[in-house]
mmCIF file of C-alpha atoms in Angstrom:
data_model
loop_
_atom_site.group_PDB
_atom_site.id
_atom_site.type_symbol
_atom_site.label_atom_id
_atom_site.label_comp_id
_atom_site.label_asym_id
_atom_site.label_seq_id
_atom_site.Cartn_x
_atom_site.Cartn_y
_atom_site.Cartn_z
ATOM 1 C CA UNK A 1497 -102.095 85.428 140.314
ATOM 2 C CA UNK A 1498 -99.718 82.939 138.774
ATOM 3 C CA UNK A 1499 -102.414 80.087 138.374
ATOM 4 C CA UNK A 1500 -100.652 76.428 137.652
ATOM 5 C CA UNK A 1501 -102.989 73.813 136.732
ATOM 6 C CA UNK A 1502 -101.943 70.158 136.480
ATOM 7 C CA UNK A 1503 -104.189 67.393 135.200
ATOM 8 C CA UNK A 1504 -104.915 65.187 135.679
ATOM 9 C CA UNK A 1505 -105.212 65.708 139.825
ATOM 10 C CA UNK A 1506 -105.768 61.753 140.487
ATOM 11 C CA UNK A 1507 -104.018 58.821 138.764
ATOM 12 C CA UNK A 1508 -104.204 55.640 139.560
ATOM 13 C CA UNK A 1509 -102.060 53.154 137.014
ATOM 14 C CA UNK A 1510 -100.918 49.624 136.854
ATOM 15 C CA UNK A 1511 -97.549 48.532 137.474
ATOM 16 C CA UNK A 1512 -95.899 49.313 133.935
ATOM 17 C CA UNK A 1513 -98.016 51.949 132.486
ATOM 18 C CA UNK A 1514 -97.113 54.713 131.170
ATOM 19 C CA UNK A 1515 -98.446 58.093 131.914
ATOM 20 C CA UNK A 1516 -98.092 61.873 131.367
ATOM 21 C CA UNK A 1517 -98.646 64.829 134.106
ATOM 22 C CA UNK A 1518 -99.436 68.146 132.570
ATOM 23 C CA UNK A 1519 -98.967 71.525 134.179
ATOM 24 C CA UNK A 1520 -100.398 74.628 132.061
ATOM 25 C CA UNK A 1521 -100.781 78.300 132.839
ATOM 26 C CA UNK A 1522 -101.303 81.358 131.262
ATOM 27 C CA UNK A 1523 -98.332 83.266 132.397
ATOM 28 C CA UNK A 1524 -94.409 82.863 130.967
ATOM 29 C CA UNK A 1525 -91.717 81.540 133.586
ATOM 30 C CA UNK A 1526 -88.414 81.725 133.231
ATOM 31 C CA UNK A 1527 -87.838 78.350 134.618
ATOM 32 C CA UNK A 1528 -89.969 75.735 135.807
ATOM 33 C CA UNK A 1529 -89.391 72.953 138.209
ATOM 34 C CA UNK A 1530 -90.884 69.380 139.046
ATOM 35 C CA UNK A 1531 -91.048 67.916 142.149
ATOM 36 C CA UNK A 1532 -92.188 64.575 144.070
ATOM 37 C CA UNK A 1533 -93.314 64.646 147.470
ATOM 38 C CA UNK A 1534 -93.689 62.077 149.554
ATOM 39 C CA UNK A 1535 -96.321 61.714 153.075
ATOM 40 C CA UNK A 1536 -94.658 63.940 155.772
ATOM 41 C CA UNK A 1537 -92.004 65.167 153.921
ATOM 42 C CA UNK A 1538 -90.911 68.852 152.049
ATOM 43 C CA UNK A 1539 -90.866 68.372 148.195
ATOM 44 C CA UNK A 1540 -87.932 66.824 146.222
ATOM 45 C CA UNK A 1541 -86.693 68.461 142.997
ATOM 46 C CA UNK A 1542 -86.608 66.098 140.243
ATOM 47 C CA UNK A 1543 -85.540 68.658 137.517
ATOM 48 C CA UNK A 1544 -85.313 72.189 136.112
ATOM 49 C CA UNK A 1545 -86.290 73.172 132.966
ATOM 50 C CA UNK A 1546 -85.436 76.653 131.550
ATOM 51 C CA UNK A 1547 -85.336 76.716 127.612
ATOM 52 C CA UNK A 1548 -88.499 76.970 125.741
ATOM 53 C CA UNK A 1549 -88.997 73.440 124.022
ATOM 54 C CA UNK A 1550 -86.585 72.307 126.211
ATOM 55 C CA UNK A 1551 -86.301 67.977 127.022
ATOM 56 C CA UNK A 1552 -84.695 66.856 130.008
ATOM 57 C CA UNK A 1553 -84.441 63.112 130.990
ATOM 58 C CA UNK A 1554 -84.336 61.580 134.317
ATOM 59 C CA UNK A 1555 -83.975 57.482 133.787
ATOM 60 C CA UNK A 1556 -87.816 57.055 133.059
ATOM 61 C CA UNK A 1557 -88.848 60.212 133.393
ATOM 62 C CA UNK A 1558 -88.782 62.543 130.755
ATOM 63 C CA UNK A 1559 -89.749 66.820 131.007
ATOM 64 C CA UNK A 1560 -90.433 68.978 128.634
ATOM 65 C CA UNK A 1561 -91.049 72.759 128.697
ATOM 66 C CA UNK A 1562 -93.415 74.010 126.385
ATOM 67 C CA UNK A 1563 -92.198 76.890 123.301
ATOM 68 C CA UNK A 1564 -93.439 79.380 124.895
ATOM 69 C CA UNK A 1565 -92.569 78.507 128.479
ATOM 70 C CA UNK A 1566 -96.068 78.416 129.677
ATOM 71 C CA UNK A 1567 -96.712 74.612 130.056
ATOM 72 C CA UNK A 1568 -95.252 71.713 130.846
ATOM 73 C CA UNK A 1569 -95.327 68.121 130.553
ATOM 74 C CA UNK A 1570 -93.788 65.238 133.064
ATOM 75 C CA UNK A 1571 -93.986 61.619 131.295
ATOM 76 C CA UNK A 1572 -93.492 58.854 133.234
ATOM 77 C CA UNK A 1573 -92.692 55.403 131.140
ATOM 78 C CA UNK A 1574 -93.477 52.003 132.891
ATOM 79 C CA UNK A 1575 -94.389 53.364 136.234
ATOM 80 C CA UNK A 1576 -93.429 51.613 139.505
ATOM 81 C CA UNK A 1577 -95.078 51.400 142.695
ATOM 82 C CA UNK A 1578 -91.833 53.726 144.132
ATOM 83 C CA UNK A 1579 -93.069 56.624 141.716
ATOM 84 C CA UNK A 1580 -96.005 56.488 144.114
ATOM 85 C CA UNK A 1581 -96.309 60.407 145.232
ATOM 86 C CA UNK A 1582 -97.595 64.165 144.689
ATOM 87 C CA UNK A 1583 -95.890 65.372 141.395
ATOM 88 C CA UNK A 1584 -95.899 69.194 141.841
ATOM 89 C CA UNK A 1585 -94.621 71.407 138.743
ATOM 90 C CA UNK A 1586 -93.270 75.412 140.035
ATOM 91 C CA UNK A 1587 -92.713 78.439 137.721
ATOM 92 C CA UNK A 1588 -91.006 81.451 138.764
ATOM 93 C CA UNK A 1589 -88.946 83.903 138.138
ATOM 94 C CA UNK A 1590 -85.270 82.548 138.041
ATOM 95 C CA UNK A 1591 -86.070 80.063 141.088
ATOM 96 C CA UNK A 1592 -87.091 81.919 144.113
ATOM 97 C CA UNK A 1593 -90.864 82.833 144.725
ATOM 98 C CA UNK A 1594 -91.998 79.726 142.928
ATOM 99 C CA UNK A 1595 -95.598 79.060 141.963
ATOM 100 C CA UNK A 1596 -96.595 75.575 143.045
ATOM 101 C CA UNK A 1597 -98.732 74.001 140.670
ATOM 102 C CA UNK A 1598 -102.093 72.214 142.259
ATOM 103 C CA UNK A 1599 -100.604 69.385 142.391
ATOM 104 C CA UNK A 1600 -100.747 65.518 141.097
ATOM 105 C CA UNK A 1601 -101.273 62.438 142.854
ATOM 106 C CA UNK A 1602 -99.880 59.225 141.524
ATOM 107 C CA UNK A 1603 -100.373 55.865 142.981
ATOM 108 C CA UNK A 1604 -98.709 53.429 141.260
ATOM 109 C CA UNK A 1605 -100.718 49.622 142.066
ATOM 110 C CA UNK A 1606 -98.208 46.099 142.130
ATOM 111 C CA UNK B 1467 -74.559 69.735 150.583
ATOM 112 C CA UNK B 1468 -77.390 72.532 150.925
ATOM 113 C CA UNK B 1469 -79.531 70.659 154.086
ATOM 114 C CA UNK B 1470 -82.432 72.497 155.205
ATOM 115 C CA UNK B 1471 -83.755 71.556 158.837
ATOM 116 C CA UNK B 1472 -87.071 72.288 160.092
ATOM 117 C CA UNK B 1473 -87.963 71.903 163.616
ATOM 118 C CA UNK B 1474 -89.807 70.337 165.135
ATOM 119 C CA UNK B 1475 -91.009 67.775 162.672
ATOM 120 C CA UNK B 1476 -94.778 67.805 164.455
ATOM 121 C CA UNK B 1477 -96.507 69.741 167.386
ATOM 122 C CA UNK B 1478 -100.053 68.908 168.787
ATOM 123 C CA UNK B 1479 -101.463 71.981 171.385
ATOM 124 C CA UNK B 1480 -104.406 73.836 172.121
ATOM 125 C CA UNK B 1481 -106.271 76.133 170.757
ATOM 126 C CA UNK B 1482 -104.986 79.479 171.583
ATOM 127 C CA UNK B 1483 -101.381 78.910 172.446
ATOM 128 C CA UNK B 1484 -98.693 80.275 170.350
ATOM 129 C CA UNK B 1485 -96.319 77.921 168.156
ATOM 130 C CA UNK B 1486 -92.763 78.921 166.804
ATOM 131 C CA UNK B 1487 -91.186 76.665 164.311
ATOM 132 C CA UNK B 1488 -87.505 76.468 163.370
ATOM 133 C CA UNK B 1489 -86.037 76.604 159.461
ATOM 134 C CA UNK B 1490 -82.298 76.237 159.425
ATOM 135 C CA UNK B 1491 -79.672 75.844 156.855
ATOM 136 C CA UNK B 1492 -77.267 73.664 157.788
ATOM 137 C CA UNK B 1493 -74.429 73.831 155.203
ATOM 138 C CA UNK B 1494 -75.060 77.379 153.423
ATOM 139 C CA UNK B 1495 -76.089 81.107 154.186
ATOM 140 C CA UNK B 1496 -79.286 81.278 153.603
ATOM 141 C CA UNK B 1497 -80.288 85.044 152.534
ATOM 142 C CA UNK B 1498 -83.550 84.228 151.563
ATOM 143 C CA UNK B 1499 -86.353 81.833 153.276
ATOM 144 C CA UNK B 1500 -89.889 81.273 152.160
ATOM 145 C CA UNK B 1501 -92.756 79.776 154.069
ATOM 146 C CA UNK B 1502 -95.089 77.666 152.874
ATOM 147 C CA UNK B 1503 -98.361 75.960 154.246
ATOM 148 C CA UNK B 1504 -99.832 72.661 153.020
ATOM 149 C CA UNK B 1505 -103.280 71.604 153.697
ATOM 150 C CA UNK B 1506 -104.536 67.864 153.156
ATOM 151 C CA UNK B 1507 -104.059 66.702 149.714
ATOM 152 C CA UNK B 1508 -103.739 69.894 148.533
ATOM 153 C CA UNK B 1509 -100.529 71.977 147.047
ATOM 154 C CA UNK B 1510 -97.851 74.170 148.676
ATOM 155 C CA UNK B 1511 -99.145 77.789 148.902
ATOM 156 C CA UNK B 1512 -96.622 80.423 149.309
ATOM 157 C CA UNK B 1513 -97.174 82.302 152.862
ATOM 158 C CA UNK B 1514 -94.149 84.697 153.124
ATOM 159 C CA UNK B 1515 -90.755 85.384 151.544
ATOM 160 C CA UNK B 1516 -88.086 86.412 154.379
ATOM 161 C CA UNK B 1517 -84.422 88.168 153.674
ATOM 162 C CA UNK B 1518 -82.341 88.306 156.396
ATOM 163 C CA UNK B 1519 -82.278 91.570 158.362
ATOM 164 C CA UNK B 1520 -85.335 92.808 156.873
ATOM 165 C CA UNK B 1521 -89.126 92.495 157.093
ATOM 166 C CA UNK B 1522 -91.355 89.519 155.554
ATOM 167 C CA UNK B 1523 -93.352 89.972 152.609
ATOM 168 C CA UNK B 1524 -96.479 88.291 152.831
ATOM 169 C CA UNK B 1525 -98.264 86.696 150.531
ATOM 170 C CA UNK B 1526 -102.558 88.877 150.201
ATOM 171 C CA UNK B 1527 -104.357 86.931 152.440
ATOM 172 C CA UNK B 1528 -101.845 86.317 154.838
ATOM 173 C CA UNK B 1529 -102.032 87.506 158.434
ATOM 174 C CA UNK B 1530 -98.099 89.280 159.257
ATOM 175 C CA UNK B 1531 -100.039 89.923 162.545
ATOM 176 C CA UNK B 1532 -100.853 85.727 162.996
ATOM 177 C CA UNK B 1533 -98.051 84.603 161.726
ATOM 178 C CA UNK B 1534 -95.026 86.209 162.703
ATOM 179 C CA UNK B 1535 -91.772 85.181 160.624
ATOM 180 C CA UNK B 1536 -87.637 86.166 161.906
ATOM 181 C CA UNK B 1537 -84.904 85.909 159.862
ATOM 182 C CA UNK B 1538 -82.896 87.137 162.000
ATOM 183 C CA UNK B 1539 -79.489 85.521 160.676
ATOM 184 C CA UNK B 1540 -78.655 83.746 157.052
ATOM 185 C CA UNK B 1541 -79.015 80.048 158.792
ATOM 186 C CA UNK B 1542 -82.409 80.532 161.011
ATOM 187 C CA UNK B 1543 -85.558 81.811 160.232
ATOM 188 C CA UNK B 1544 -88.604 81.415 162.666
ATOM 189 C CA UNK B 1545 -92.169 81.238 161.993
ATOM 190 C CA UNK B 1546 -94.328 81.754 165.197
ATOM 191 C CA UNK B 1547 -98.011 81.068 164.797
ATOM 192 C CA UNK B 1548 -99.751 83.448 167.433
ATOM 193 C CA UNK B 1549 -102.925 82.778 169.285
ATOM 194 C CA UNK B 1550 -103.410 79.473 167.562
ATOM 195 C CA UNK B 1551 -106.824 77.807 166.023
ATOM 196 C CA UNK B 1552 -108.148 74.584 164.481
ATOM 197 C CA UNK B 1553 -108.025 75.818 161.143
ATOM 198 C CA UNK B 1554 -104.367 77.218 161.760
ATOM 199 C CA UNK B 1555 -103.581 73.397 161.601
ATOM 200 C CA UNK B 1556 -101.869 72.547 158.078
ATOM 201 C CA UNK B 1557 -98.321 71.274 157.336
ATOM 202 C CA UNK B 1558 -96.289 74.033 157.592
ATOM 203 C CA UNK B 1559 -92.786 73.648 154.933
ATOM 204 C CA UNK B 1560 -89.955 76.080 154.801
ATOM 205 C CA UNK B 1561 -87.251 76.736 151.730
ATOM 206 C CA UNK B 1562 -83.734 78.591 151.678
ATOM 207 C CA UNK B 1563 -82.001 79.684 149.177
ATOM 208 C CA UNK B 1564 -78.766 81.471 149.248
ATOM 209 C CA UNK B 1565 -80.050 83.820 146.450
ATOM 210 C CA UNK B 1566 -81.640 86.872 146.641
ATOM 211 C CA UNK B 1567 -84.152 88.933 144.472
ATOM 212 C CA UNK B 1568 -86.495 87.133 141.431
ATOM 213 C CA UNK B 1569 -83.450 87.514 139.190
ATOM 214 C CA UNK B 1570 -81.239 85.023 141.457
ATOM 215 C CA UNK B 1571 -81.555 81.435 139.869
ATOM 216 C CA UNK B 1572 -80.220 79.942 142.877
ATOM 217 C CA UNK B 1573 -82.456 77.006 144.162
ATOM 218 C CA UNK B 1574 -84.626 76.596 146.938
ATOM 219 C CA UNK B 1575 -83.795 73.896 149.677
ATOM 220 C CA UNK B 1576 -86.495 72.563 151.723
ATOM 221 C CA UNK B 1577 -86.988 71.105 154.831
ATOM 222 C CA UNK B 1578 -89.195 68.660 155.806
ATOM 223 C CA UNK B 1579 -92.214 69.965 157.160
ATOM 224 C CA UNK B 1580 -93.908 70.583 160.577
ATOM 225 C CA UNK B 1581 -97.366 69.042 160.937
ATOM 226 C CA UNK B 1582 -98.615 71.198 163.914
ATOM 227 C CA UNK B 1583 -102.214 70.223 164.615
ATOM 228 C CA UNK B 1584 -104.464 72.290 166.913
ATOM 229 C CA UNK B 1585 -107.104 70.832 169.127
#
């Protein structure tokens, strides 16, 4: 079993905090994928990562693949009541049969 | 581009009626569609990966014989949840990709989600 853990599983922040999602497992992807989902809805991807040590930047959110492409980080920087939502990280091989992490959720308080 | 529709969006019945749900790709082929189900405030757990023309692979602990998936062309895959129970309820998502095969890195696409809710 692929096993993705993200801590923390709750987060509840201030308008203008900043936080950081992590997503850890014991097995290598080759890629590994973020998402947002929203009440009701199928999951949005935010960003792929597929370089070990890899950064990718998405306006205030920032990813980062671990070295040896077992973990991952998501930081958020001066959150917003619209980032409100499940963060979900997914490993895999290439980018079908993705692993969903267990899953994040951020509420974001005016 | 690459729109993924599910359908239908929600679906209440009773127990022990049988509930098919649509996954189509709207703008792509589609050779590969996964099913996922989605209990409350929990994460996406992978049910079943479908190619077109060929038999599902489910996921261990999956029922093939409960939940019956068709892929019967690249733009429409089925899911039909047999004999249905309170505890089948869940939110049910579905992905496509045009990929095939765990070396593909094409994404998946997915749709929106049917709550179907037993009573």
């Amino acid at each position: 079993t692929q096993l993705l853990e993200q801590s923390p599983q709750f987060l509840s922040i201030q308008e203008g905090e900043n936080l950081t999602v992590y997503c850890n497992s014991s097995s290598v992807f080759s890629s590994l994928q973020w998402y947002r989902q929203e009440p009701g809805e199928g999951p949005v991807l935010l960003v792929t990562v597929v370089t070990g040590g890899e950064v990718k930047k998405l306006k205030r959110l920032t990813f980062q693949f671990g070295d040896a492409r077992k973990d991952s980080s998501l930081h958020i920087t001066a959150a917003q009541p619209g980032d409100t939502g499940l963060y979900l990280c997914a490993g895999g091989r290439g980018a079908n049969n993705l692993f969903f992490g267990t899953g994040t959720r951020l509420t974001v308080i005016p | 581009g690459a729109v993924v529709s599910q359908h239908p969006s929600w679906v209440i019945c009773k127990s022990g009626t049988s509930v098919k749900i649509e996954c189509r790709s709207l703008d792509f082929q589609a050779t590969t569609m996964f099913w996922y189900r989605q209990f409350p405030k929990q994460s996406l757990m992978l049910m079943a990966t479908s190619n077109e023309g060929s038999k599902a692979t489910y996921e261990q602990g999956v029922e093939k014989d409960k939940f019956l998936i068709n892929h019967a062309s690249l733009t429409l895959s089925t899911l039909t949840v047999t004999s249905a129970h309170p505890e089948d309820s869940s939110f049910y998502i579905c992905s496509a990709s045009p990929g095939t095969g765990y070396r593909s890195n094409q994404p998946q696409h997915f749709g929106d989600g049917t709550r179907l809710s037993i009573l």
